[in-house]
Amino acid sequence: MKKNNIGLIWNVIVHYKYYIVFILGALVVLVLDENSVLHQVQLNSQIESLKDEITKYTEDNKEATRRLRELERNPKAIEKIAREHYFMKADDEDIFVLSDDQIKEKEPNEKVK
């Protein structure tokens, strides 16, 4: 009985050997290989996202270059940045820093230290 099953399987393999080899080859090329179609699709997706990043960084670089040129040409721009970012002021000026943060109210059960 067991020898009969092996003979039957062998007959199927011999009869369909080209189809079996073709299916196994396609499986290796499409899925299992290091350079498979699935891997190529993933790499193409990664390339597109990297191209988008390059575009974004190129635009950021152009904007930074424009601001740098303005700083080199215009002393008022340097003064503006010093006032806005570093809270510098002239001798006859006062600075008021406004905050959008909301003050947390004390809860009735909270003890004051």
PDB file of N, CA and C in Angstrom:
ATOM      1  N   MET A   1       0.823  -1.193   0.000  1.00  0.00           N
ATOM      2  CA  MET A   1       0.000   0.000   0.000  1.00  0.00           C
ATOM      3  C   MET A   1       0.861   1.248   0.000  1.00  0.00           C
ATOM      4  N   LYS A   2       1.905   1.268   0.856  1.00  0.00           N
ATOM      5  CA  LYS A   2       2.769   2.427   0.957  1.00  0.00           C
ATOM      6  C   LYS A   2       3.591   2.590  -0.330  1.00  0.00           C
ATOM      7  N   LYS A   3       4.026   1.481  -0.887  1.00  0.00           N
ATOM      8  CA  LYS A   3       4.795   1.517  -2.121  1.00  0.00           C
ATOM      9  C   LYS A   3       3.930   2.005  -3.277  1.00  0.00           C
ATOM     10  N   ASN A   4       2.672   1.714  -3.215  1.00  0.00           N
ATOM     11  CA  ASN A   4       1.729   2.146  -4.236  1.00  0.00           C
ATOM     12  C   ASN A   4       1.553   3.668  -4.202  1.00  0.00           C
ATOM     13  N   ASN A   5       1.489   4.251  -2.980  1.00  0.00           N
ATOM     14  CA  ASN A   5       1.342   5.708  -2.845  1.00  0.00           C
ATOM     15  C   ASN A   5       2.582   6.436  -3.353  1.00  0.00           C
ATOM     16  N   ILE A   6       3.756   5.886  -3.059  1.00  0.00           N
ATOM     17  CA  ILE A   6       4.998   6.495  -3.523  1.00  0.00           C
ATOM     18  C   ILE A   6       5.072   6.437  -5.041  1.00  0.00           C
ATOM     19  N   GLY A   7       4.654   5.338  -5.615  1.00  0.00           N
ATOM     20  CA  GLY A   7       4.636   5.204  -7.069  1.00  0.00           C
ATOM     21  C   GLY A   7       3.671   6.188  -7.698  1.00  0.00           C
ATOM     22  N   LEU A   8       2.545   6.425  -7.064  1.00  0.00           N
ATOM     23  CA  LEU A   8       1.558   7.376  -7.575  1.00  0.00           C
ATOM     24  C   LEU A   8       2.109   8.801  -7.527  1.00  0.00           C
ATOM     25  N   ILE A   9       2.755   9.135  -6.401  1.00  0.00           N
ATOM     26  CA  ILE A   9       3.350  10.467  -6.272  1.00  0.00           C
ATOM     27  C   ILE A   9       4.459  10.644  -7.303  1.00  0.00           C
ATOM     28  N   TRP A  10       5.271   9.623  -7.477  1.00  0.00           N
ATOM     29  CA  TRP A  10       6.349   9.706  -8.455  1.00  0.00           C
ATOM     30  C   TRP A  10       5.801   9.893  -9.869  1.00  0.00           C
ATOM     31  N   ASN A  11       4.717   9.212 -10.209  1.00  0.00           N
ATOM     32  CA  ASN A  11       4.101   9.364 -11.535  1.00  0.00           C
ATOM     33  C   ASN A  11       3.590  10.794 -11.734  1.00  0.00           C
ATOM     34  N   VAL A  12       3.005  11.381 -10.685  1.00  0.00           N
ATOM     35  CA  VAL A  12       2.504  12.761 -10.790  1.00  0.00           C
ATOM     36  C   VAL A  12       3.677  13.724 -10.990  1.00  0.00           C
ATOM     37  N   ILE A  13       4.744  13.515 -10.223  1.00  0.00           N
ATOM     38  CA  ILE A  13       5.916  14.388 -10.346  1.00  0.00           C
ATOM     39  C   ILE A  13       6.527  14.279 -11.744  1.00  0.00           C
ATOM     40  N   VAL A  14       6.663  13.076 -12.254  1.00  0.00           N
ATOM     41  CA  VAL A  14       7.247  12.873 -13.588  1.00  0.00           C
ATOM     42  C   VAL A  14       6.341  13.472 -14.653  1.00  0.00           C
ATOM     43  N   HIS A  15       5.052  13.326 -14.502  1.00  0.00           N
ATOM     44  CA  HIS A  15       4.110  13.805 -15.507  1.00  0.00           C
ATOM     45  C   HIS A  15       4.037  15.336 -15.527  1.00  0.00           C
ATOM     46  N   TYR A  16       4.111  15.970 -14.372  1.00  0.00           N
ATOM     47  CA  TYR A  16       3.968  17.429 -14.267  1.00  0.00           C
ATOM     48  C   TYR A  16       5.285  18.116 -13.889  1.00  0.00           C
ATOM     49  N   LYS A  17       6.424  17.539 -14.261  1.00  0.00           N
ATOM     50  CA  LYS A  17       7.715  18.060 -13.809  1.00  0.00           C
ATOM     51  C   LYS A  17       7.977  19.483 -14.304  1.00  0.00           C
ATOM     52  N   TYR A  18       7.580  19.803 -15.527  1.00  0.00           N
ATOM     53  CA  TYR A  18       7.816  21.161 -16.035  1.00  0.00           C
ATOM     54  C   TYR A  18       6.954  22.187 -15.298  1.00  0.00           C
ATOM     55  N   TYR A  19       5.732  21.823 -15.006  1.00  0.00           N
ATOM     56  CA  TYR A  19       4.856  22.734 -14.259  1.00  0.00           C
ATOM     57  C   TYR A  19       5.373  22.955 -12.828  1.00  0.00           C
ATOM     58  N   ILE A  20       5.850  21.907 -12.220  1.00  0.00           N
ATOM     59  CA  ILE A  20       6.374  22.005 -10.851  1.00  0.00           C
ATOM     60  C   ILE A  20       7.617  22.888 -10.817  1.00  0.00           C
ATOM     61  N   VAL A  21       8.520  22.687 -11.775  1.00  0.00           N
ATOM     62  CA  VAL A  21       9.736  23.498 -11.838  1.00  0.00           C
ATOM     63  C   VAL A  21       9.373  24.959 -12.107  1.00  0.00           C
ATOM     64  N   PHE A  22       8.426  25.205 -12.998  1.00  0.00           N
ATOM     65  CA  PHE A  22       8.003  26.565 -13.305  1.00  0.00           C
ATOM     66  C   PHE A  22       7.399  27.241 -12.065  1.00  0.00           C
ATOM     67  N   ILE A  23       6.560  26.560 -11.340  1.00  0.00           N
ATOM     68  CA  ILE A  23       5.925  27.127 -10.137  1.00  0.00           C
ATOM     69  C   ILE A  23       6.966  27.394  -9.057  1.00  0.00           C
ATOM     70  N   LEU A  24       7.880  26.459  -8.844  1.00  0.00           N
ATOM     71  CA  LEU A  24       8.932  26.678  -7.845  1.00  0.00           C
ATOM     72  C   LEU A  24       9.845  27.847  -8.242  1.00  0.00           C
ATOM     73  N   GLY A  25      10.178  27.940  -9.514  1.00  0.00           N
ATOM     74  CA  GLY A  25      11.011  29.056  -9.987  1.00  0.00           C
ATOM     75  C   GLY A  25      10.305  30.391  -9.815  1.00  0.00           C
ATOM     76  N   ALA A  26       9.021  30.434 -10.160  1.00  0.00           N
ATOM     77  CA  ALA A  26       8.253  31.675  -9.990  1.00  0.00           C
ATOM     78  C   ALA A  26       8.156  32.048  -8.517  1.00  0.00           C
ATOM     79  N   LEU A  27       7.988  31.069  -7.661  1.00  0.00           N
ATOM     80  CA  LEU A  27       7.918  31.321  -6.226  1.00  0.00           C
ATOM     81  C   LEU A  27       9.231  31.917  -5.714  1.00  0.00           C
ATOM     82  N   VAL A  28      10.340  31.373  -6.173  1.00  0.00           N
ATOM     83  CA  VAL A  28      11.641  31.893  -5.752  1.00  0.00           C
ATOM     84  C   VAL A  28      11.826  33.326  -6.249  1.00  0.00           C
ATOM     85  N   VAL A  29      11.488  33.589  -7.494  1.00  0.00           N
ATOM     86  CA  VAL A  29      11.688  34.921  -8.070  1.00  0.00           C
ATOM     87  C   VAL A  29      10.745  35.950  -7.441  1.00  0.00           C
ATOM     88  N   LEU A  30       9.515  35.581  -7.195  1.00  0.00           N
ATOM     89  CA  LEU A  30       8.528  36.547  -6.707  1.00  0.00           C
ATOM     90  C   LEU A  30       8.589  36.783  -5.204  1.00  0.00           C
ATOM     91  N   VAL A  31       8.945  35.763  -4.425  1.00  0.00           N
ATOM     92  CA  VAL A  31       8.803  35.899  -2.979  1.00  0.00           C
ATOM     93  C   VAL A  31      10.097  35.637  -2.218  1.00  0.00           C
ATOM     94  N   LEU A  32      10.777  34.577  -2.504  1.00  0.00           N
ATOM     95  CA  LEU A  32      11.847  34.108  -1.639  1.00  0.00           C
ATOM     96  C   LEU A  32      13.218  34.728  -1.901  1.00  0.00           C
ATOM     97  N   ASP A  33      13.475  35.172  -3.081  1.00  0.00           N
ATOM     98  CA  ASP A  33      14.797  35.661  -3.446  1.00  0.00           C
ATOM     99  C   ASP A  33      15.108  36.995  -2.768  1.00  0.00           C
ATOM    100  N   GLU A  34      16.403  37.290  -2.627  1.00  0.00           N
ATOM    101  CA  GLU A  34      16.834  38.559  -2.032  1.00  0.00           C
ATOM    102  C   GLU A  34      16.393  39.744  -2.897  1.00  0.00           C
ATOM    103  N   ASN A  35      16.347  39.572  -4.186  1.00  0.00           N
ATOM    104  CA  ASN A  35      15.919  40.615  -5.121  1.00  0.00           C
ATOM    105  C   ASN A  35      14.511  40.340  -5.640  1.00  0.00           C
ATOM    106  N   SER A  36      13.634  39.894  -4.773  1.00  0.00           N
ATOM    107  CA  SER A  36      12.290  39.518  -5.189  1.00  0.00           C
ATOM    108  C   SER A  36      11.473  40.737  -5.587  1.00  0.00           C
ATOM    109  N   VAL A  37      10.364  40.476  -6.205  1.00  0.00           N
ATOM    110  CA  VAL A  37       9.463  41.542  -6.635  1.00  0.00           C
ATOM    111  C   VAL A  37       8.939  42.304  -5.422  1.00  0.00           C
ATOM    112  N   LEU A  38       8.627  41.613  -4.354  1.00  0.00           N
ATOM    113  CA  LEU A  38       8.141  42.281  -3.147  1.00  0.00           C
ATOM    114  C   LEU A  38       9.200  43.226  -2.581  1.00  0.00           C
ATOM    115  N   HIS A  39      10.437  42.787  -2.588  1.00  0.00           N
ATOM    116  CA  HIS A  39      11.540  43.622  -2.091  1.00  0.00           C
ATOM    117  C   HIS A  39      11.714  44.846  -2.992  1.00  0.00           C
ATOM    118  N   GLN A  40      11.579  44.671  -4.285  1.00  0.00           N
ATOM    119  CA  GLN A  40      11.699  45.787  -5.222  1.00  0.00           C
ATOM    120  C   GLN A  40      10.596  46.815  -4.998  1.00  0.00           C
ATOM    121  N   VAL A  41       9.384  46.359  -4.719  1.00  0.00           N
ATOM    122  CA  VAL A  41       8.273  47.280  -4.448  1.00  0.00           C
ATOM    123  C   VAL A  41       8.556  48.074  -3.172  1.00  0.00           C
ATOM    124  N   GLN A  42       9.065  47.415  -2.145  1.00  0.00           N
ATOM    125  CA  GLN A  42       9.411  48.118  -0.903  1.00  0.00           C
ATOM    126  C   GLN A  42      10.501  49.153  -1.148  1.00  0.00           C
ATOM    127  N   LEU A  43      11.506  48.795  -1.928  1.00  0.00           N
ATOM    128  CA  LEU A  43      12.589  49.729  -2.217  1.00  0.00           C
ATOM    129  C   LEU A  43      12.101  50.927  -3.021  1.00  0.00           C
ATOM    130  N   ASN A  44      11.206  50.707  -3.969  1.00  0.00           N
ATOM    131  CA  ASN A  44      10.654  51.815  -4.748  1.00  0.00           C
ATOM    132  C   ASN A  44       9.845  52.753  -3.859  1.00  0.00           C
ATOM    133  N   SER A  45       9.111  52.210  -2.923  1.00  0.00           N
ATOM    134  CA  SER A  45       8.359  53.035  -1.979  1.00  0.00           C
ATOM    135  C   SER A  45       9.308  53.866  -1.121  1.00  0.00           C
ATOM    136  N   GLN A  46      10.386  53.263  -0.680  1.00  0.00           N
ATOM    137  CA  GLN A  46      11.382  53.979   0.119  1.00  0.00           C
ATOM    138  C   GLN A  46      12.047  55.081  -0.704  1.00  0.00           C
ATOM    139  N   ILE A  47      12.318  54.832  -1.962  1.00  0.00           N
ATOM    140  CA  ILE A  47      12.916  55.833  -2.838  1.00  0.00           C
ATOM    141  C   ILE A  47      11.993  57.038  -2.974  1.00  0.00           C
ATOM    142  N   GLU A  48      10.698  56.793  -3.143  1.00  0.00           N
ATOM    143  CA  GLU A  48       9.743  57.894  -3.269  1.00  0.00           C
ATOM    144  C   GLU A  48       9.701  58.737  -2.006  1.00  0.00           C
ATOM    145  N   SER A  49       9.707  58.099  -0.836  1.00  0.00           N
ATOM    146  CA  SER A  49       9.676  58.873   0.407  1.00  0.00           C
ATOM    147  C   SER A  49      10.969  59.669   0.582  1.00  0.00           C
ATOM    148  N   LEU A  50      12.094  59.111   0.172  1.00  0.00           N
ATOM    149  CA  LEU A  50      13.366  59.833   0.256  1.00  0.00           C
ATOM    150  C   LEU A  50      13.400  61.010  -0.721  1.00  0.00           C
ATOM    151  N   LYS A  51      12.804  60.858  -1.887  1.00  0.00           N
ATOM    152  CA  LYS A  51      12.713  61.985  -2.826  1.00  0.00           C
ATOM    153  C   LYS A  51      11.867  63.113  -2.241  1.00  0.00           C
ATOM    154  N   ASP A  52      10.782  62.763  -1.545  1.00  0.00           N
ATOM    155  CA  ASP A  52       9.959  63.776  -0.884  1.00  0.00           C
ATOM    156  C   ASP A  52      10.759  64.508   0.187  1.00  0.00           C
ATOM    157  N   GLU A  53      11.561  63.768   0.949  1.00  0.00           N
ATOM    158  CA  GLU A  53      12.410  64.392   1.970  1.00  0.00           C
ATOM    159  C   GLU A  53      13.439  65.319   1.343  1.00  0.00           C
ATOM    160  N   ILE A  54      14.016  64.908   0.223  1.00  0.00           N
ATOM    161  CA  ILE A  54      14.998  65.752  -0.469  1.00  0.00           C
ATOM    162  C   ILE A  54      14.350  67.058  -0.891  1.00  0.00           C
ATOM    163  N   THR A  55      13.142  66.979  -1.424  1.00  0.00           N
ATOM    164  CA  THR A  55      12.421  68.180  -1.839  1.00  0.00           C
ATOM    165  C   THR A  55      12.168  69.091  -0.649  1.00  0.00           C
ATOM    166  N   LYS A  56      11.745  68.523   0.463  1.00  0.00           N
ATOM    167  CA  LYS A  56      11.470  69.314   1.660  1.00  0.00           C
ATOM    168  C   LYS A  56      12.737  69.998   2.165  1.00  0.00           C
ATOM    169  N   TYR A  57      13.829  69.255   2.242  1.00  0.00           N
ATOM    170  CA  TYR A  57      15.074  69.831   2.741  1.00  0.00           C
ATOM    171  C   TYR A  57      15.643  70.865   1.766  1.00  0.00           C
ATOM    172  N   THR A  58      15.434  70.681   0.488  1.00  0.00           N
ATOM    173  CA  THR A  58      15.884  71.676  -0.489  1.00  0.00           C
ATOM    174  C   THR A  58      15.131  72.985  -0.293  1.00  0.00           C
ATOM    175  N   GLU A  59      13.822  72.891  -0.071  1.00  0.00           N
ATOM    176  CA  GLU A  59      13.033  74.100   0.179  1.00  0.00           C
ATOM    177  C   GLU A  59      13.449  74.768   1.488  1.00  0.00           C
ATOM    178  N   ASP A  60      13.706  73.971   2.522  1.00  0.00           N
ATOM    179  CA  ASP A  60      14.178  74.530   3.796  1.00  0.00           C
ATOM    180  C   ASP A  60      15.525  75.230   3.614  1.00  0.00           C
ATOM    181  N   ASN A  61      16.396  74.634   2.810  1.00  0.00           N
ATOM    182  CA  ASN A  61      17.707  75.229   2.551  1.00  0.00           C
ATOM    183  C   ASN A  61      17.559  76.564   1.818  1.00  0.00           C
ATOM    184  N   LYS A  62      16.662  76.626   0.831  1.00  0.00           N
ATOM    185  CA  LYS A  62      16.443  77.878   0.102  1.00  0.00           C
ATOM    186  C   LYS A  62      15.940  78.974   1.039  1.00  0.00           C
ATOM    187  N   GLU A  63      15.025  78.618   1.935  1.00  0.00           N
ATOM    188  CA  GLU A  63      14.487  79.587   2.881  1.00  0.00           C
ATOM    189  C   GLU A  63      15.574  80.060   3.843  1.00  0.00           C
ATOM    190  N   ALA A  64      16.395  79.153   4.341  1.00  0.00           N
ATOM    191  CA  ALA A  64      17.477  79.532   5.250  1.00  0.00           C
ATOM    192  C   ALA A  64      18.508  80.402   4.537  1.00  0.00           C
ATOM    193  N   THR A  65      18.800  80.097   3.290  1.00  0.00           N
ATOM    194  CA  THR A  65      19.736  80.909   2.510  1.00  0.00           C
ATOM    195  C   THR A  65      19.183  82.311   2.300  1.00  0.00           C
ATOM    196  N   ARG A  66      17.884  82.391   2.024  1.00  0.00           N
ATOM    197  CA  ARG A  66      17.248  83.698   1.833  1.00  0.00           C
ATOM    198  C   ARG A  66      17.334  84.522   3.115  1.00  0.00           C
ATOM    199  N   ARG A  67      17.050  83.895   4.254  1.00  0.00           N
ATOM    200  CA  ARG A  67      17.120  84.607   5.527  1.00  0.00           C
ATOM    201  C   ARG A  67      18.554  85.025   5.848  1.00  0.00           C
ATOM    202  N   LEU A  68      19.525  84.181   5.526  1.00  0.00           N
ATOM    203  CA  LEU A  68      20.925  84.523   5.761  1.00  0.00           C
ATOM    204  C   LEU A  68      21.342  85.733   4.929  1.00  0.00           C
ATOM    205  N   ARG A  69      20.951  85.757   3.667  1.00  0.00           N
ATOM    206  CA  ARG A  69      21.266  86.906   2.813  1.00  0.00           C
ATOM    207  C   ARG A  69      20.636  88.181   3.353  1.00  0.00           C
ATOM    208  N   GLU A  70      19.402  88.050   3.844  1.00  0.00           N
ATOM    209  CA  GLU A  70      18.738  89.218   4.415  1.00  0.00           C
ATOM    210  C   GLU A  70      19.479  89.693   5.658  1.00  0.00           C
ATOM    211  N   LEU A  71      19.949  88.777   6.476  1.00  0.00           N
ATOM    212  CA  LEU A  71      20.707  89.167   7.664  1.00  0.00           C
ATOM    213  C   LEU A  71      22.030  89.842   7.297  1.00  0.00           C
ATOM    214  N   GLU A  72      22.661  89.383   6.220  1.00  0.00           N
ATOM    215  CA  GLU A  72      23.919  89.980   5.798  1.00  0.00           C
ATOM    216  C   GLU A  72      23.726  91.390   5.257  1.00  0.00           C
ATOM    217  N   ARG A  73      22.586  91.656   4.639  1.00  0.00           N
ATOM    218  CA  ARG A  73      22.335  92.952   4.012  1.00  0.00           C
ATOM    219  C   ARG A  73      21.652  93.961   4.925  1.00  0.00           C
ATOM    220  N   ASN A  74      20.811  93.483   5.835  1.00  0.00           N
ATOM    221  CA  ASN A  74      19.930  94.386   6.567  1.00  0.00           C
ATOM    222  C   ASN A  74      20.206  94.300   8.071  1.00  0.00           C
ATOM    223  N   PRO A  75      20.766  95.342   8.679  1.00  0.00           N
ATOM    224  CA  PRO A  75      21.011  95.312  10.123  1.00  0.00           C
ATOM    225  C   PRO A  75      19.711  95.308  10.939  1.00  0.00           C
ATOM    226  N   LYS A  76      18.645  95.801  10.373  1.00  0.00           N
ATOM    227  CA  LYS A  76      17.353  95.784  11.075  1.00  0.00           C
ATOM    228  C   LYS A  76      16.869  94.343  11.287  1.00  0.00           C
ATOM    229  N   ALA A  77      17.214  93.444  10.357  1.00  0.00           N
ATOM    230  CA  ALA A  77      16.814  92.037  10.492  1.00  0.00           C
ATOM    231  C   ALA A  77      17.537  91.393  11.666  1.00  0.00           C
ATOM    232  N   ILE A  78      18.815  91.739  11.855  1.00  0.00           N
ATOM    233  CA  ILE A  78      19.563  91.214  13.000  1.00  0.00           C
ATOM    234  C   ILE A  78      18.941  91.722  14.293  1.00  0.00           C
ATOM    235  N   GLU A  79      18.583  92.987  14.311  1.00  0.00           N
ATOM    236  CA  GLU A  79      17.954  93.573  15.496  1.00  0.00           C
ATOM    237  C   GLU A  79      16.617  92.888  15.788  1.00  0.00           C
ATOM    238  N   LYS A  80      15.855  92.597  14.749  1.00  0.00           N
ATOM    239  CA  LYS A  80      14.560  91.933  14.926  1.00  0.00           C
ATOM    240  C   LYS A  80      14.735  90.545  15.546  1.00  0.00           C
ATOM    241  N   ILE A  81      15.696  89.777  15.049  1.00  0.00           N
ATOM    242  CA  ILE A  81      15.940  88.437  15.593  1.00  0.00           C
ATOM    243  C   ILE A  81      16.427  88.528  17.032  1.00  0.00           C
ATOM    244  N   ALA A  82      17.309  89.493  17.315  1.00  0.00           N
ATOM    245  CA  ALA A  82      17.806  89.656  18.684  1.00  0.00           C
ATOM    246  C   ALA A  82      16.660  89.984  19.634  1.00  0.00           C
ATOM    247  N   ARG A  83      15.732  90.798  19.204  1.00  0.00           N
ATOM    248  CA  ARG A  83      14.592  91.159  20.054  1.00  0.00           C
ATOM    249  C   ARG A  83      13.632  89.982  20.246  1.00  0.00           C
ATOM    250  N   GLU A  84      13.321  89.268  19.160  1.00  0.00           N
ATOM    251  CA  GLU A  84      12.316  88.212  19.228  1.00  0.00           C
ATOM    252  C   GLU A  84      12.821  86.951  19.928  1.00  0.00           C
ATOM    253  N   HIS A  85      14.029  86.541  19.631  1.00  0.00           N
ATOM    254  CA  HIS A  85      14.509  85.249  20.126  1.00  0.00           C
ATOM    255  C   HIS A  85      15.337  85.348  21.405  1.00  0.00           C
ATOM    256  N   TYR A  86      16.043  86.454  21.586  1.00  0.00           N
ATOM    257  CA  TYR A  86      16.953  86.555  22.720  1.00  0.00           C
ATOM    258  C   TYR A  86      16.528  87.624  23.727  1.00  0.00           C
ATOM    259  N   PHE A  87      15.376  88.239  23.508  1.00  0.00           N
ATOM    260  CA  PHE A  87      14.797  89.237  24.414  1.00  0.00           C
ATOM    261  C   PHE A  87      15.774  90.374  24.706  1.00  0.00           C
ATOM    262  N   MET A  88      16.545  90.772  23.716  1.00  0.00           N
ATOM    263  CA  MET A  88      17.443  91.905  23.874  1.00  0.00           C
ATOM    264  C   MET A  88      16.649  93.183  23.656  1.00  0.00           C
ATOM    265  N   LYS A  89      17.134  94.272  24.261  1.00  0.00           N
ATOM    266  CA  LYS A  89      16.403  95.525  24.160  1.00  0.00           C
ATOM    267  C   LYS A  89      17.379  96.687  24.156  1.00  0.00           C
ATOM    268  N   ALA A  90      16.837  97.811  23.736  1.00  0.00           N
ATOM    269  CA  ALA A  90      17.607  99.047  23.817  1.00  0.00           C
ATOM    270  C   ALA A  90      17.521  99.562  25.250  1.00  0.00           C
ATOM    271  N   ASP A  91      18.356 100.558  25.586  1.00  0.00           N
ATOM    272  CA  ASP A  91      18.408 101.059  26.959  1.00  0.00           C
ATOM    273  C   ASP A  91      17.092 101.708  27.402  1.00  0.00           C
ATOM    274  N   ASP A  92      16.381 102.305  26.486  1.00  0.00           N
ATOM    275  CA  ASP A  92      15.167 103.026  26.862  1.00  0.00           C
ATOM    276  C   ASP A  92      13.889 102.205  26.660  1.00  0.00           C
ATOM    277  N   GLU A  93      14.002 100.890  26.544  1.00  0.00           N
ATOM    278  CA  GLU A  93      12.840 100.045  26.300  1.00  0.00           C
ATOM    279  C   GLU A  93      12.604  99.083  27.460  1.00  0.00           C
ATOM    280  N   ASP A  94      11.338  98.691  27.596  1.00  0.00           N
ATOM    281  CA  ASP A  94      10.965  97.641  28.542  1.00  0.00           C
ATOM    282  C   ASP A  94      10.415  96.466  27.746  1.00  0.00           C
ATOM    283  N   ILE A  95      10.681  95.256  28.227  1.00  0.00           N
ATOM    284  CA  ILE A  95      10.199  94.054  27.543  1.00  0.00           C
ATOM    285  C   ILE A  95       9.132  93.399  28.403  1.00  0.00           C
ATOM    286  N   PHE A  96       8.043  93.055  27.767  1.00  0.00           N
ATOM    287  CA  PHE A  96       6.963  92.307  28.413  1.00  0.00           C
ATOM    288  C   PHE A  96       6.810  91.001  27.656  1.00  0.00           C
ATOM    289  N   VAL A  97       6.967  89.886  28.352  1.00  0.00           N
ATOM    290  CA  VAL A  97       6.830  88.564  27.742  1.00  0.00           C
ATOM    291  C   VAL A  97       5.448  88.036  28.098  1.00  0.00           C
ATOM    292  N   LEU A  98       4.649  87.807  27.069  1.00  0.00           N
ATOM    293  CA  LEU A  98       3.305  87.281  27.263  1.00  0.00           C
ATOM    294  C   LEU A  98       3.323  85.781  26.999  1.00  0.00           C
ATOM    295  N   SER A  99       2.621  85.066  27.863  1.00  0.00           N
ATOM    296  CA  SER A  99       2.609  83.622  27.736  1.00  0.00           C
ATOM    297  C   SER A  99       1.187  83.137  27.503  1.00  0.00           C
ATOM    298  N   ASP A 100       1.050  82.094  26.712  1.00  0.00           N
ATOM    299  CA  ASP A 100      -0.259  81.497  26.456  1.00  0.00           C
ATOM    300  C   ASP A 100      -0.565  80.388  27.454  1.00  0.00           C
ATOM    301  N   ASP A 101       0.375  80.044  28.309  1.00  0.00           N
ATOM    302  CA  ASP A 101       0.183  78.973  29.271  1.00  0.00           C
ATOM    303  C   ASP A 101      -0.885  79.368  30.284  1.00  0.00           C
ATOM    304  N   GLN A 102      -1.745  78.434  30.612  1.00  0.00           N
ATOM    305  CA  GLN A 102      -2.776  78.692  31.612  1.00  0.00           C
ATOM    306  C   GLN A 102      -2.257  78.249  32.974  1.00  0.00           C
ATOM    307  N   ILE A 103      -2.578  79.039  33.977  1.00  0.00           N
ATOM    308  CA  ILE A 103      -2.135  78.722  35.329  1.00  0.00           C
ATOM    309  C   ILE A 103      -3.021  77.616  35.869  1.00  0.00           C
ATOM    310  N   LYS A 104      -2.389  76.603  36.423  1.00  0.00           N
ATOM    311  CA  LYS A 104      -3.125  75.471  36.981  1.00  0.00           C
ATOM    312  C   LYS A 104      -3.715  75.888  38.326  1.00  0.00           C
ATOM    313  N   GLU A 105      -5.014  75.736  38.448  1.00  0.00           N
ATOM    314  CA  GLU A 105      -5.675  76.106  39.701  1.00  0.00           C
ATOM    315  C   GLU A 105      -5.443  75.025  40.743  1.00  0.00           C
ATOM    316  N   LYS A 106      -5.317  75.459  41.986  1.00  0.00           N
ATOM    317  CA  LYS A 106      -5.100  74.507  43.070  1.00  0.00           C
ATOM    318  C   LYS A 106      -6.392  73.769  43.360  1.00  0.00           C
ATOM    319  N   GLU A 107      -6.273  72.512  43.624  1.00  0.00           N
ATOM    320  CA  GLU A 107      -7.434  71.716  43.995  1.00  0.00           C
ATOM    321  C   GLU A 107      -7.690  71.907  45.482  1.00  0.00           C
ATOM    322  N   PRO A 108      -8.946  71.819  45.917  1.00  0.00           N
ATOM    323  CA  PRO A 108      -9.261  72.077  47.315  1.00  0.00           C
ATOM    324  C   PRO A 108      -8.557  71.117  48.277  1.00  0.00           C
ATOM    325  N   ASN A 109      -8.275  69.902  47.871  1.00  0.00           N
ATOM    326  CA  ASN A 109      -7.648  68.926  48.748  1.00  0.00           C
ATOM    327  C   ASN A 109      -6.133  69.049  48.795  1.00  0.00           C
ATOM    328  N   GLU A 110      -5.562  69.875  47.922  1.00  0.00           N
ATOM    329  CA  GLU A 110      -4.117  69.988  47.828  1.00  0.00           C
ATOM    330  C   GLU A 110      -3.584  70.858  48.973  1.00  0.00           C
ATOM    331  N   LYS A 111      -2.535  70.399  49.614  1.00  0.00           N
ATOM    332  CA  LYS A 111      -1.933  71.129  50.730  1.00  0.00           C
ATOM    333  C   LYS A 111      -0.890  72.118  50.215  1.00  0.00           C
ATOM    334  N   VAL A 112      -0.822  73.263  50.847  1.00  0.00           N
ATOM    335  CA  VAL A 112       0.170  74.260  50.503  1.00  0.00           C
ATOM    336  C   VAL A 112       1.414  73.987  51.323  1.00  0.00           C
ATOM    337  N   LYS A 113       2.553  73.967  50.690  1.00  0.00           N
ATOM    338  CA  LYS A 113       3.805  73.665  51.393  1.00  0.00           C
ATOM    339  C   LYS A 113       4.381  74.901  52.002  1.00  0.00           C
TER     340      LYS A 113
END
